[in-house]
PDB file of C-alpha atoms and ligand atoms in Angstrom:
ATOM      1  CA  MET A   1      61.883  59.240 -21.547  1.00  0.00           C
ATOM      2  CA  LYS A   2      64.316  59.534 -18.658  1.00  0.00           C
ATOM      3  CA  SER A   3      66.865  61.262 -20.899  1.00  0.00           C
ATOM      4  CA  ALA A   4      64.294  63.753 -22.236  1.00  0.00           C
ATOM      5  CA  PRO A   5      60.990  63.595 -20.347  1.00  0.00           C
ATOM      6  CA  LEU A   6      58.894  64.862 -23.231  1.00  0.00           C
ATOM      7  CA  VAL A   7      56.877  63.045 -25.864  1.00  0.00           C
ATOM      8  CA  PRO A   8      55.803  65.329 -28.716  1.00  0.00           C
ATOM      9  CA  LEU A   9      52.820  64.332 -30.815  1.00  0.00           C
ATOM     10  CA  ILE A  10      53.133  64.253 -34.588  1.00  0.00           C
ATOM     11  CA  GLN A  11      49.958  64.509 -36.640  1.00  0.00           C
ATOM     12  CA  ALA A  12      50.951  64.599 -40.296  1.00  0.00           C
ATOM     13  CA  ASP A  13      49.085  64.232 -43.576  1.00  0.00           C
ATOM     14  CA  ASP A  14      52.085  62.890 -45.452  1.00  0.00           C
ATOM     15  CA  PRO A  15      55.280  61.001 -44.608  1.00  0.00           C
ATOM     16  CA  GLU A  16      57.592  63.757 -45.888  1.00  0.00           C
ATOM     17  CA  THR A  17      56.127  66.248 -43.424  1.00  0.00           C
ATOM     18  CA  ALA A  18      56.255  63.655 -40.652  1.00  0.00           C
ATOM     19  CA  VAL A  19      59.939  62.969 -41.305  1.00  0.00           C
ATOM     20  CA  ALA A  20      60.767  66.694 -41.425  1.00  0.00           C
ATOM     21  CA  THR A  21      58.912  67.203 -38.137  1.00  0.00           C
ATOM     22  CA  ALA A  22      60.693  64.261 -36.536  1.00  0.00           C
ATOM     23  CA  GLN A  23      64.074  65.570 -37.704  1.00  0.00           C
ATOM     24  CA  ALA A  24      63.283  69.014 -36.281  1.00  0.00           C
ATOM     25  CA  LEU A  25      62.343  67.477 -32.926  1.00  0.00           C
ATOM     26  CA  VAL A  26      65.474  65.321 -32.803  1.00  0.00           C
ATOM     27  CA  ALA A  27      67.556  68.412 -33.628  1.00  0.00           C
ATOM     28  CA  GLY A  28      65.929  70.087 -30.629  1.00  0.00           C
ATOM     29  CA  GLY A  29      66.826  67.200 -28.311  1.00  0.00           C
ATOM     30  CA  LEU A  30      63.645  65.126 -28.354  1.00  0.00           C
ATOM     31  CA  THR A  31      63.911  61.567 -29.568  1.00  0.00           C
ATOM     32  CA  VAL A  32      60.787  59.808 -28.245  1.00  0.00           C
ATOM     33  CA  LEU A  33      58.069  60.717 -30.747  1.00  0.00           C
ATOM     34  CA  GLU A  34      54.402  59.715 -30.915  1.00  0.00           C
ATOM     35  CA  VAL A  35      52.647  59.662 -34.287  1.00  0.00           C
ATOM     36  CA  VAL A  36      48.905  59.842 -33.695  1.00  0.00           C
ATOM     37  CA  LEU A  37      46.708  57.590 -35.827  1.00  0.00           C
ATOM     38  CA  ARG A  38      44.374  60.388 -36.837  1.00  0.00           C
ATOM     39  CA  THR A  39      45.253  60.784 -40.488  1.00  0.00           C
ATOM     40  CA  ASP A  40      45.007  58.355 -43.393  1.00  0.00           C
ATOM     41  CA  SER A  41      48.768  58.303 -43.802  1.00  0.00           C
ATOM     42  CA  ALA A  42      49.626  57.911 -40.109  1.00  0.00           C
ATOM     43  CA  LEU A  43      50.970  54.366 -40.453  1.00  0.00           C
ATOM     44  CA  ALA A  44      53.074  55.411 -43.444  1.00  0.00           C
ATOM     45  CA  CYS A  45      54.375  58.298 -41.312  1.00  0.00           C
ATOM     46  CA  VAL A  46      55.364  55.851 -38.551  1.00  0.00           C
ATOM     47  CA  ASN A  47      57.138  53.697 -41.106  1.00  0.00           C
ATOM     48  CA  GLU A  48      59.017  56.565 -42.717  1.00  0.00           C
ATOM     49  CA  ILE A  49      60.205  57.963 -39.395  1.00  0.00           C
ATOM     50  CA  ALA A  50      61.263  54.475 -38.270  1.00  0.00           C
ATOM     51  CA  THR A  51      63.383  54.045 -41.397  1.00  0.00           C
ATOM     52  CA  GLN A  52      64.535  57.639 -42.121  1.00  0.00           C
ATOM     53  CA  VAL A  53      65.160  59.039 -38.636  1.00  0.00           C
ATOM     54  CA  PRO A  54      67.356  56.480 -36.887  1.00  0.00           C
ATOM     55  CA  ASP A  55      67.901  58.675 -33.821  1.00  0.00           C
ATOM     56  CA  ALA A  56      64.167  58.731 -33.093  1.00  0.00           C
ATOM     57  CA  ILE A  57      62.206  56.221 -31.043  1.00  0.00           C
ATOM     58  CA  VAL A  58      58.849  56.353 -32.776  1.00  0.00           C
ATOM     59  CA  GLY A  59      55.586  55.112 -31.340  1.00  0.00           C
ATOM     60  CA  ALA A  60      51.956  55.128 -32.397  1.00  0.00           C
ATOM     61  CA  GLY A  61      49.303  57.047 -30.478  1.00  0.00           C
ATOM     62  CA  THR A  62      45.525  57.184 -30.560  1.00  0.00           C
ATOM     63  CA  VAL A  63      45.616  53.390 -30.900  1.00  0.00           C
ATOM     64  CA  LEU A  64      42.004  52.361 -30.352  1.00  0.00           C
ATOM     65  CA  SER A  65      41.924  48.646 -31.197  1.00  0.00           C
ATOM     66  CA  ALA A  66      44.101  45.548 -31.181  1.00  0.00           C
ATOM     67  CA  GLU A  67      44.109  45.712 -34.979  1.00  0.00           C
ATOM     68  CA  HIS A  68      45.420  49.300 -34.828  1.00  0.00           C
ATOM     69  CA  ALA A  69      48.095  48.112 -32.415  1.00  0.00           C
ATOM     70  CA  ARG A  70      49.200  45.241 -34.664  1.00  0.00           C
ATOM     71  CA  ASP A  71      49.203  47.482 -37.759  1.00  0.00           C
ATOM     72  CA  SER A  72      51.297  50.047 -35.860  1.00  0.00           C
ATOM     73  CA  LEU A  73      53.814  47.427 -34.820  1.00  0.00           C
ATOM     74  CA  ASP A  74      53.999  46.127 -38.395  1.00  0.00           C
ATOM     75  CA  SER A  75      54.762  49.705 -39.467  1.00  0.00           C
ATOM     76  CA  GLY A  76      57.690  49.963 -37.082  1.00  0.00           C
ATOM     77  CA  ALA A  77      56.135  51.493 -33.971  1.00  0.00           C
ATOM     78  CA  GLN A  78      58.359  50.927 -30.930  1.00  0.00           C
ATOM     79  CA  PHE A  79      55.676  51.770 -28.379  1.00  0.00           C
ATOM     80  CA  ILE A  80      51.907  52.153 -28.264  1.00  0.00           C
ATOM     81  CA  VAL A  81      49.815  54.908 -26.665  1.00  0.00           C
ATOM     82  CA  SER A  82      46.030  54.875 -26.247  1.00  0.00           C
ATOM     83  CA  PRO A  83      43.685  57.604 -25.048  1.00  0.00           C
ATOM     84  CA  GLY A  84      41.907  55.085 -22.795  1.00  0.00           C
ATOM     85  CA  LEU A  85      42.364  51.688 -21.210  1.00  0.00           C
ATOM     86  CA  TYR A  86      41.194  48.819 -23.436  1.00  0.00           C
ATOM     87  CA  GLN A  87      42.470  45.362 -22.573  1.00  0.00           C
ATOM     88  CA  PRO A  88      42.793  43.995 -26.156  1.00  0.00           C
ATOM     89  CA  VAL A  89      45.125  46.861 -27.046  1.00  0.00           C
ATOM     90  CA  VAL A  90      47.183  46.244 -23.909  1.00  0.00           C
ATOM     91  CA  GLU A  91      47.404  42.523 -24.670  1.00  0.00           C
ATOM     92  CA  ALA A  92      48.356  43.062 -28.318  1.00  0.00           C
ATOM     93  CA  ALA A  93      51.293  45.197 -27.208  1.00  0.00           C
ATOM     94  CA  GLN A  94      52.275  42.893 -24.361  1.00  0.00           C
ATOM     95  CA  GLN A  95      52.241  39.848 -26.686  1.00  0.00           C
ATOM     96  CA  SER A  96      54.725  41.693 -28.905  1.00  0.00           C
ATOM     97  CA  GLY A  97      56.858  42.786 -25.967  1.00  0.00           C
ATOM     98  CA  VAL A  98      56.353  46.457 -26.814  1.00  0.00           C
ATOM     99  CA  PRO A  99      55.691  49.164 -24.190  1.00  0.00           C
ATOM    100  CA  ILE A 100      52.050  50.244 -23.985  1.00  0.00           C
ATOM    101  CA  PHE A 101      50.912  53.447 -22.296  1.00  0.00           C
ATOM    102  CA  PRO A 102      47.107  53.438 -22.043  1.00  0.00           C
ATOM    103  CA  GLY A 103      45.262  56.525 -20.940  1.00  0.00           C
ATOM    104  CA  VAL A 104      43.755  56.668 -17.451  1.00  0.00           C
ATOM    105  CA  ALA A 105      41.921  59.424 -15.610  1.00  0.00           C
ATOM    106  CA  THR A 106      40.470  57.736 -12.519  1.00  0.00           C
ATOM    107  CA  ALA A 107      41.642  55.560  -9.634  1.00  0.00           C
ATOM    108  CA  SER A 108      39.591  52.647 -10.972  1.00  0.00           C
ATOM    109  CA  GLU A 109      41.341  52.812 -14.321  1.00  0.00           C
ATOM    110  CA  VAL A 110      44.760  52.985 -12.685  1.00  0.00           C
ATOM    111  CA  GLN A 111      43.877  49.961 -10.562  1.00  0.00           C
ATOM    112  CA  THR A 112      42.690  48.017 -13.603  1.00  0.00           C
ATOM    113  CA  ALA A 113      45.871  48.883 -15.471  1.00  0.00           C
ATOM    114  CA  TRP A 114      47.991  47.895 -12.458  1.00  0.00           C
ATOM    115  CA  ASN A 115      46.292  44.492 -12.470  1.00  0.00           C
ATOM    116  CA  LEU A 116      47.118  44.111 -16.183  1.00  0.00           C
ATOM    117  CA  GLY A 117      50.761  44.367 -15.183  1.00  0.00           C
ATOM    118  CA  LEU A 118      51.264  47.959 -16.289  1.00  0.00           C
ATOM    119  CA  ARG A 119      53.352  50.437 -14.329  1.00  0.00           C
ATOM    120  CA  THR A 120      53.598  53.379 -16.739  1.00  0.00           C
ATOM    121  CA  LEU A 121      50.352  55.044 -17.788  1.00  0.00           C
ATOM    122  CA  LYS A 122      49.252  58.054 -19.781  1.00  0.00           C
ATOM    123  CA  PHE A 123      47.215  60.478 -17.657  1.00  0.00           C
ATOM    124  CA  PHE A 124      44.649  61.846 -20.077  1.00  0.00           C
ATOM    125  CA  PRO A 125      43.229  64.420 -20.535  1.00  0.00           C
ATOM    126  CA  ALA A 126      45.595  65.738 -17.892  1.00  0.00           C
ATOM    127  CA  GLY A 127      44.293  69.287 -17.530  1.00  0.00           C
ATOM    128  CA  GLN A 128      40.619  68.411 -17.596  1.00  0.00           C
ATOM    129  CA  ALA A 129      41.088  65.330 -15.370  1.00  0.00           C
ATOM    130  CA  GLY A 130      42.486  67.358 -12.499  1.00  0.00           C
ATOM    131  CA  GLY A 131      46.039  68.232 -13.472  1.00  0.00           C
ATOM    132  CA  VAL A 132      48.805  68.277 -10.882  1.00  0.00           C
ATOM    133  CA  PRO A 133      46.534  67.911  -7.787  1.00  0.00           C
ATOM    134  CA  MET A 134      44.882  64.804  -9.264  1.00  0.00           C
ATOM    135  CA  LEU A 135      48.240  63.298 -10.165  1.00  0.00           C
ATOM    136  CA  LYS A 136      49.481  63.898  -6.612  1.00  0.00           C
ATOM    137  CA  ALA A 137      46.426  62.141  -5.237  1.00  0.00           C
ATOM    138  CA  LEU A 138      46.793  59.148  -7.574  1.00  0.00           C
ATOM    139  CA  ALA A 139      50.537  58.897  -6.998  1.00  0.00           C
ATOM    140  CA  SER A 140      50.089  58.885  -3.228  1.00  0.00           C
ATOM    141  CA  VAL A 141      48.062  55.667  -3.525  1.00  0.00           C
ATOM    142  CA  PHE A 142      49.644  53.920  -6.528  1.00  0.00           C
ATOM    143  CA  ARG A 143      53.243  54.137  -5.342  1.00  0.00           C
ATOM    144  CA  ASP A 144      54.817  52.141  -8.187  1.00  0.00           C
ATOM    145  CA  ILE A 145      52.991  53.787 -11.089  1.00  0.00           C
ATOM    146  CA  GLN A 146      54.616  56.362 -13.332  1.00  0.00           C
ATOM    147  CA  PHE A 147      52.449  58.766 -15.296  1.00  0.00           C
ATOM    148  CA  MET A 148      52.738  60.530 -18.634  1.00  0.00           C
ATOM    149  CA  PRO A 149      50.338  63.483 -18.389  1.00  0.00           C
ATOM    150  CA  THR A 150      49.034  64.543 -21.795  1.00  0.00           C
ATOM    151  CA  GLY A 151      46.289  66.947 -22.743  1.00  0.00           C
ATOM    152  CA  GLY A 152      46.629  70.630 -21.945  1.00  0.00           C
ATOM    153  CA  VAL A 153      50.344  70.446 -21.191  1.00  0.00           C
ATOM    154  CA  SER A 154      52.367  73.409 -22.459  1.00  0.00           C
ATOM    155  CA  ALA A 155      55.573  75.313 -21.760  1.00  0.00           C
ATOM    156  CA  ASP A 156      53.565  77.283 -19.175  1.00  0.00           C
ATOM    157  CA  ASN A 157      52.725  74.317 -16.924  1.00  0.00           C
ATOM    158  CA  LEU A 158      55.389  71.775 -17.939  1.00  0.00           C
ATOM    159  CA  ALA A 159      57.577  72.553 -14.915  1.00  0.00           C
ATOM    160  CA  ASP A 160      54.678  71.893 -12.517  1.00  0.00           C
ATOM    161  CA  TYR A 161      54.133  68.422 -13.965  1.00  0.00           C
ATOM    162  CA  LEU A 162      57.835  67.529 -14.183  1.00  0.00           C
ATOM    163  CA  ALA A 163      58.302  68.528 -10.540  1.00  0.00           C
ATOM    164  CA  LEU A 164      56.297  65.422  -9.581  1.00  0.00           C
ATOM    165  CA  HIS A 165      58.425  62.305  -9.093  1.00  0.00           C
ATOM    166  CA  ALA A 166      55.583  60.150 -10.401  1.00  0.00           C
ATOM    167  CA  VAL A 167      55.755  61.876 -13.798  1.00  0.00           C
ATOM    168  CA  ILE A 168      58.083  60.016 -16.152  1.00  0.00           C
ATOM    169  CA  ALA A 169      57.391  62.361 -19.073  1.00  0.00           C
ATOM    170  CA  CYS A 170      54.848  64.808 -20.448  1.00  0.00           C
ATOM    171  CA  GLY A 171      53.198  64.382 -23.826  1.00  0.00           C
ATOM    172  CA  GLY A 172      51.579  66.965 -26.007  1.00  0.00           C
ATOM    173  CA  SER A 173      50.998  68.725 -29.261  1.00  0.00           C
ATOM    174  CA  TRP A 174      52.292  72.146 -28.204  1.00  0.00           C
ATOM    175  CA  LEU A 175      55.722  71.092 -29.510  1.00  0.00           C
ATOM    176  CA  THR A 176      54.401  70.571 -33.034  1.00  0.00           C
ATOM    177  CA  PRO A 177      52.108  73.523 -33.868  1.00  0.00           C
ATOM    178  CA  ALA A 178      50.014  72.770 -36.935  1.00  0.00           C
ATOM    179  CA  ALA A 179      50.372  76.301 -38.334  1.00  0.00           C
ATOM    180  CA  ALA A 180      54.176  76.249 -38.211  1.00  0.00           C
ATOM    181  CA  ILE A 181      54.314  72.817 -39.819  1.00  0.00           C
ATOM    182  CA  ALA A 182      51.868  73.873 -42.554  1.00  0.00           C
ATOM    183  CA  ASP A 183      54.212  76.816 -43.281  1.00  0.00           C
ATOM    184  CA  GLY A 184      57.231  74.521 -43.413  1.00  0.00           C
ATOM    185  CA  ASP A 185      58.623  76.399 -40.410  1.00  0.00           C
ATOM    186  CA  PHE A 186      60.464  73.509 -38.798  1.00  0.00           C
ATOM    187  CA  ASP A 187      62.874  75.867 -37.021  1.00  0.00           C
ATOM    188  CA  THR A 188      59.972  76.743 -34.735  1.00  0.00           C
ATOM    189  CA  VAL A 189      59.533  73.049 -33.905  1.00  0.00           C
ATOM    190  CA  THR A 190      63.225  72.762 -33.033  1.00  0.00           C
ATOM    191  CA  ARG A 191      63.079  75.935 -30.926  1.00  0.00           C
ATOM    192  CA  LEU A 192      60.045  74.675 -28.976  1.00  0.00           C
ATOM    193  CA  ALA A 193      61.796  71.346 -28.387  1.00  0.00           C
ATOM    194  CA  GLU A 194      64.912  73.123 -27.108  1.00  0.00           C
ATOM    195  CA  GLU A 195      62.803  75.347 -24.857  1.00  0.00           C
ATOM    196  CA  ALA A 196      61.030  72.311 -23.371  1.00  0.00           C
ATOM    197  CA  CYS A 197      64.337  70.472 -22.864  1.00  0.00           C
ATOM    198  CA  GLU A 198      65.674  73.516 -21.003  1.00  0.00           C
ATOM    199  CA  ILE A 199      62.630  73.556 -18.708  1.00  0.00           C
ATOM    200  CA  ALA A 200      63.134  69.833 -18.087  1.00  0.00           C
ATOM    201  CA  ARG A 201      66.829  70.365 -17.325  1.00  0.00           C
ATOM    202  CA  GLN A 202      66.010  73.091 -14.801  1.00  0.00           C
ATOM    203  CA  ILE A 203      63.600  70.776 -12.989  1.00  0.00           C
ATOM    204  CA  ARG A 204      65.350  67.436 -13.345  1.00  0.00           C
ATOM    205  CA  GLY A 205      68.988  68.436 -13.700  1.00  0.00           C
TER     206      GLY A 205
HETATM  207  C1  3PG B 301      46.547  63.495 -27.184  1.00  0.00           C
HETATM  208  O1  3PG B 301      46.437  63.038 -28.288  1.00  0.00           O
HETATM  209  O2  3PG B 301      47.130  62.887 -26.281  1.00  0.00           O
HETATM  210  C2  3PG B 301      45.975  64.842 -26.905  1.00  0.00           C
HETATM  211  O3  3PG B 301      45.165  65.272 -27.934  1.00  0.00           O
HETATM  212  C3  3PG B 301      47.051  65.833 -26.684  1.00  0.00           C
HETATM  213  O4  3PG B 301      46.520  66.959 -26.091  1.00  0.00           O
HETATM  214  P1  3PG B 301      47.141  68.391 -26.384  1.00  0.00           P
HETATM  215  O5  3PG B 301      46.820  68.694 -27.814  1.00  0.00           O
HETATM  216  O6  3PG B 301      46.459  69.318 -25.407  1.00  0.00           O
HETATM  217  O7  3PG B 301      48.631  68.340 -26.174  1.00  0.00           O
END
């Protein structure tokens, strides 16, 4: 995440499309990829990317239960992301020694996560939960927490989030538009990845 502070979401109905999307993102400079468990073939997509796209670091997102977490890890997921904070998911990942980024949106959730030993958290849904001002407020209190805002992030507001030192990376689906992927237009995915990398370079050097 420090080399490219962006985590695109991949929501694919079949492994071939997932692999093509992952390859397009890697070609655009993004290597940390989150496959969301929102389709029947999501675990197969994780597995195919893990085996076919060696330059990618693939994780599973929308992980709601410890069983989901274990299945994701069995499929080759290298990190776990959840929309919320649920201790069994955190523990399943920690027992496997795999990074877990649970979603938080309040000070209480950040504090709970901190006490579970976590220092890198997803801030979700970032836009609706208060965006940059909320992140500044949380970061001023939780000095050793790094956040991955996700939800409503786009090329238009990416620079504002990345300007915050407490932001390790931004996640989002704007890098993988469903219409372009349905059309097989993977050049658009690569172009969006390159555009986001350029914004990140301008902010982070
Ligand atoms: C998520 O899965 O984290 C969110 O649905 C992403 O939100 P976005 O579609 O606004 O990027």
